[in-house]
């Protein structure tokens, strides 16, 4: 499918929301790719970090379906190296929040195997409940 | 029998580390024409040159061979030294035993030494037949012709005229200014451009030393450096000038050559120059050509026709990445509610403050750059549909645009090729005038006395055009500051008793240096035009053509040494 590009998308509500929550100007990123080159967990991601910001620039909400935004460990490697001063983990956090608010990634406690609930840090489970605060 | 001195240089260990220079001296010393052979550590040093000078007197030498580095390095040095000792400088030759011997045969010292001996011997044989020549002196007409009245031509004319020399400026259109007059403004300092141009035009028109011939064309050029006779359509008599600056600039790329982008078929697909005209009027000028409506979504397509050796031109037009950033920014200033998209292959914004400007277009003006060449543009309902790709996200994309602006290449002036023939100045395969050397002589053409400025030589923007124009003017002034021009005498000549006036050489000469004399019925050479290329020598069926000090006799004797006869 051809991605439709228009002012309603590239300057639309999704882009505005991402920019507002993350505090980042999406078009500050000139797609140099340095973030993706140095990300320590990039191997586990389905989209490169730079592709995540690219899709956000284009107003493609599908980016919320990417596992990258969840795999990002907020290690700040990319922030310290980005030539344009883009804070990518803040962007990732913004995308996670939007995704939670949309209920995209709901946590079903009952579906978790009991062995897992024992091992998983409590903080993670509490974090998972943020879905209820929309 | 000549008395030739051979001076073999060690060049420190550069030569002597590989070549056994003493053996070269010993072997070459046995040549019947060699009266003296010696070596020295650095022959180009003062004591080295002194050795050469003193030996000329001491051994009564009548010719000199210096076996050393490439003649490009020190031929002039040694010819000066020889002249200072009273010998004709053209009886001094350089045998290259460094670049073409010791440096390339480092691992075979024995054979390198043998090659050094042979190379030096070829030069001994040549010097034995070298004539004592005198350089020519040409007078200089201290008036310049500038062809083209764009920013390049005006700048060159002003620089020469401000130094006090008369200039004739020939412009094919009825007015001065060239393409800059059609621009909305320039990037970096937008509003300044039109005012700047107007002031320049006034300065040119008011200048007491500049004569402007507008609506005129150069039709014929005769003569040579320092002494050209130029026919201009507007004048009855030929103009006599000493130097010519070519500043014929560029012409637009026909939109019809871009059918896949709807070029010349869709009204709302325009080229960059047309969009400049629209921007000149501000928001009011931005109405779409089809219906006058102010466009909201504008797509810019970079490299439209450039960097496309298959279907367009192979070169990068150099200015359009910056021009597009400027146009997109200006569009956003006039239509803040609009959105601009730029499709690009890569962004070429080299230059002081240039990349910062492009980054600002993205950051401050929300212009969306999409990496990928557009494949086609076609008619939509009320819009034009742009099909491209964003290779960064790997997505094919579609934009329904109100207006599409194509950054098409600058083509050389449509008259460049014919003008090049008239001036006997070479143009490259794209039609831009060829510079004499791509690095070291970028403002001179290959024809002595013809200089280049601006886009006539290749795509460039206004600051670079102005720099090159001032450079060309400096070259003209350098010529005009001399009373006479010195011309190398190693040019072609005619052995009159062999010449049958067949005219083969006249046909062959690429520089128009040869003619058949109407009365004597014999070929003649205009020494000022001859570039010693040798074409006439091979063309002549009667062996009546020769180049001074490069005669067939000399070349064949040199070859005999190498094949061991
Ligand atoms: C869309 C567009 C926008 C641009 N915007 C900018 C910008 O913002 N900033 C910038 O720095 N550069 C810009 N440029 C580049 C700029 O136009 C050139 O750098 C500049 O025009 C070069 O000047 P010139 O004198 O070499 O050539 P020209 O401006 O083309 O002038 C050549 C002159 O020679 C005349 N001529 C041609 N052939 C003959 C002949 N045979 N006999 C007599 N006269 C002849 C022509 O009529 C013309 O007057 C832009 C280019 C384009 C395509
Ligand atoms: S390093 Fe910064 S500018 Fe480069 S792609 Fe990543 S976010 Fe964009
Ligand atoms: S902050 Fe996230 S995206 Fe950036 S390098 Fe670390 S893990 Fe990768
Ligand atoms: S300057 Fe930019 S737009 Fe123009 S041809 Fe070169 S790369 Fe393409
Ligand atoms: S080609 Fe030779 S013979 Fe013929 S005109 Fe020229 S010099 Fe004379
Ligand atoms: S050497 Fe070349 S330039 Fe000189 S007269 Fe012969 S053909 Fe012409």
PDB file of C-alpha atoms in Angstrom, chain A residues 1-11 16 19 27-31 47-48 50-51 54-55 57-58 60 62 84, chain B residues 296-297 337-339 341 344 359 362-363 366-371 386-388 390 392-400:
ATOM      1  CA  UNK A   1       0.000   0.000   0.000  1.00  0.00           C
ATOM      2  CA  UNK A   2       1.195   3.456  -0.894  1.00  0.00           C
ATOM      3  CA  UNK A   3       1.514   5.729   2.127  1.00  0.00           C
ATOM      4  CA  UNK A   4      -0.555   8.853   1.580  1.00  0.00           C
ATOM      5  CA  UNK A   5       1.398  11.935   2.526  1.00  0.00           C
ATOM      6  CA  UNK A   6      -0.449  15.151   3.205  1.00  0.00           C
ATOM      7  CA  UNK A   7      -0.405  18.140   5.486  1.00  0.00           C
ATOM      8  CA  UNK A   8      -3.219  16.541   7.503  1.00  0.00           C
ATOM      9  CA  UNK A   9      -0.860  13.714   8.353  1.00  0.00           C
ATOM     10  CA  UNK A  10       2.607  15.239   8.545  1.00  0.00           C
ATOM     11  CA  UNK A  11       1.306  18.167  10.588  1.00  0.00           C
ATOM     12  CA  UNK A  16       1.486  17.048  17.279  1.00  0.00           C
ATOM     13  CA  UNK A  19       5.942  16.225  19.644  1.00  0.00           C
ATOM     14  CA  UNK A  27      11.857  17.256  11.780  1.00  0.00           C
ATOM     15  CA  UNK A  28      15.019  18.107  13.706  1.00  0.00           C
ATOM     16  CA  UNK A  29      16.074  14.559  12.862  1.00  0.00           C
ATOM     17  CA  UNK A  30      17.811  14.464   9.483  1.00  0.00           C
ATOM     18  CA  UNK A  31      17.849  10.676   9.315  1.00  0.00           C
ATOM     19  CA  UNK A  47      12.333  -1.370  13.166  1.00  0.00           C
ATOM     20  CA  UNK A  48      15.547   0.611  13.529  1.00  0.00           C
ATOM     21  CA  UNK A  50      15.822   5.916  13.118  1.00  0.00           C
ATOM     22  CA  UNK A  51      12.960   4.242  11.234  1.00  0.00           C
ATOM     23  CA  UNK A  54      11.002   8.468  10.380  1.00  0.00           C
ATOM     24  CA  UNK A  55       7.559   6.883  10.536  1.00  0.00           C
ATOM     25  CA  UNK A  57       7.752  12.205  10.869  1.00  0.00           C
ATOM     26  CA  UNK A  58       5.533  10.848   8.136  1.00  0.00           C
ATOM     27  CA  UNK A  60       2.373   6.884  10.284  1.00  0.00           C
ATOM     28  CA  UNK A  62       1.442   2.111  12.462  1.00  0.00           C
ATOM     29  CA  UNK A  84      20.900  16.972  16.044  1.00  0.00           C
TER      30      UNK A  84
ATOM     31  CA  UNK B 296      -1.395  24.485  -0.024  1.00  0.00           C
ATOM     32  CA  UNK B 297       0.663  21.384  -0.694  1.00  0.00           C
ATOM     33  CA  UNK B 337      -0.708  27.380   6.265  1.00  0.00           C
ATOM     34  CA  UNK B 338       0.892  25.356   3.469  1.00  0.00           C
ATOM     35  CA  UNK B 339       3.247  22.406   3.499  1.00  0.00           C
ATOM     36  CA  UNK B 341       7.797  18.393   0.502  1.00  0.00           C
ATOM     37  CA  UNK B 344      15.839  14.236  -3.120  1.00  0.00           C
ATOM     38  CA  UNK B 359      18.810  22.194   8.176  1.00  0.00           C
ATOM     39  CA  UNK B 362      13.638  21.329   7.976  1.00  0.00           C
ATOM     40  CA  UNK B 363      13.739  22.462  11.598  1.00  0.00           C
ATOM     41  CA  UNK B 366       8.748  22.070   8.880  1.00  0.00           C
ATOM     42  CA  UNK B 367       9.723  21.175   5.345  1.00  0.00           C
ATOM     43  CA  UNK B 368       9.552  17.421   4.924  1.00  0.00           C
ATOM     44  CA  UNK B 369      12.425  15.909   2.997  1.00  0.00           C
ATOM     45  CA  UNK B 370      11.751  12.524   1.430  1.00  0.00           C
ATOM     46  CA  UNK B 371      14.677  10.461   0.224  1.00  0.00           C
ATOM     47  CA  UNK B 386       3.072  12.468  -7.085  1.00  0.00           C
ATOM     48  CA  UNK B 387       4.272   8.891  -6.798  1.00  0.00           C
ATOM     49  CA  UNK B 388       7.544   8.566  -4.975  1.00  0.00           C
ATOM     50  CA  UNK B 390      10.684   7.187   1.069  1.00  0.00           C
ATOM     51  CA  UNK B 392      14.369   5.759   4.716  1.00  0.00           C
ATOM     52  CA  UNK B 393      11.231   4.040   5.907  1.00  0.00           C
ATOM     53  CA  UNK B 394      11.068   1.758   2.890  1.00  0.00           C
ATOM     54  CA  UNK B 395       7.588   2.973   1.970  1.00  0.00           C
ATOM     55  CA  UNK B 396       6.243   3.906  -1.435  1.00  0.00           C
ATOM     56  CA  UNK B 397       4.453   7.222  -0.964  1.00  0.00           C
ATOM     57  CA  UNK B 398       1.848   9.335  -2.690  1.00  0.00           C
ATOM     58  CA  UNK B 399       1.263  13.060  -2.364  1.00  0.00           C
ATOM     59  CA  UNK B 400      -1.740  14.819  -3.835  1.00  0.00           C
TER      60      UNK B 400
END
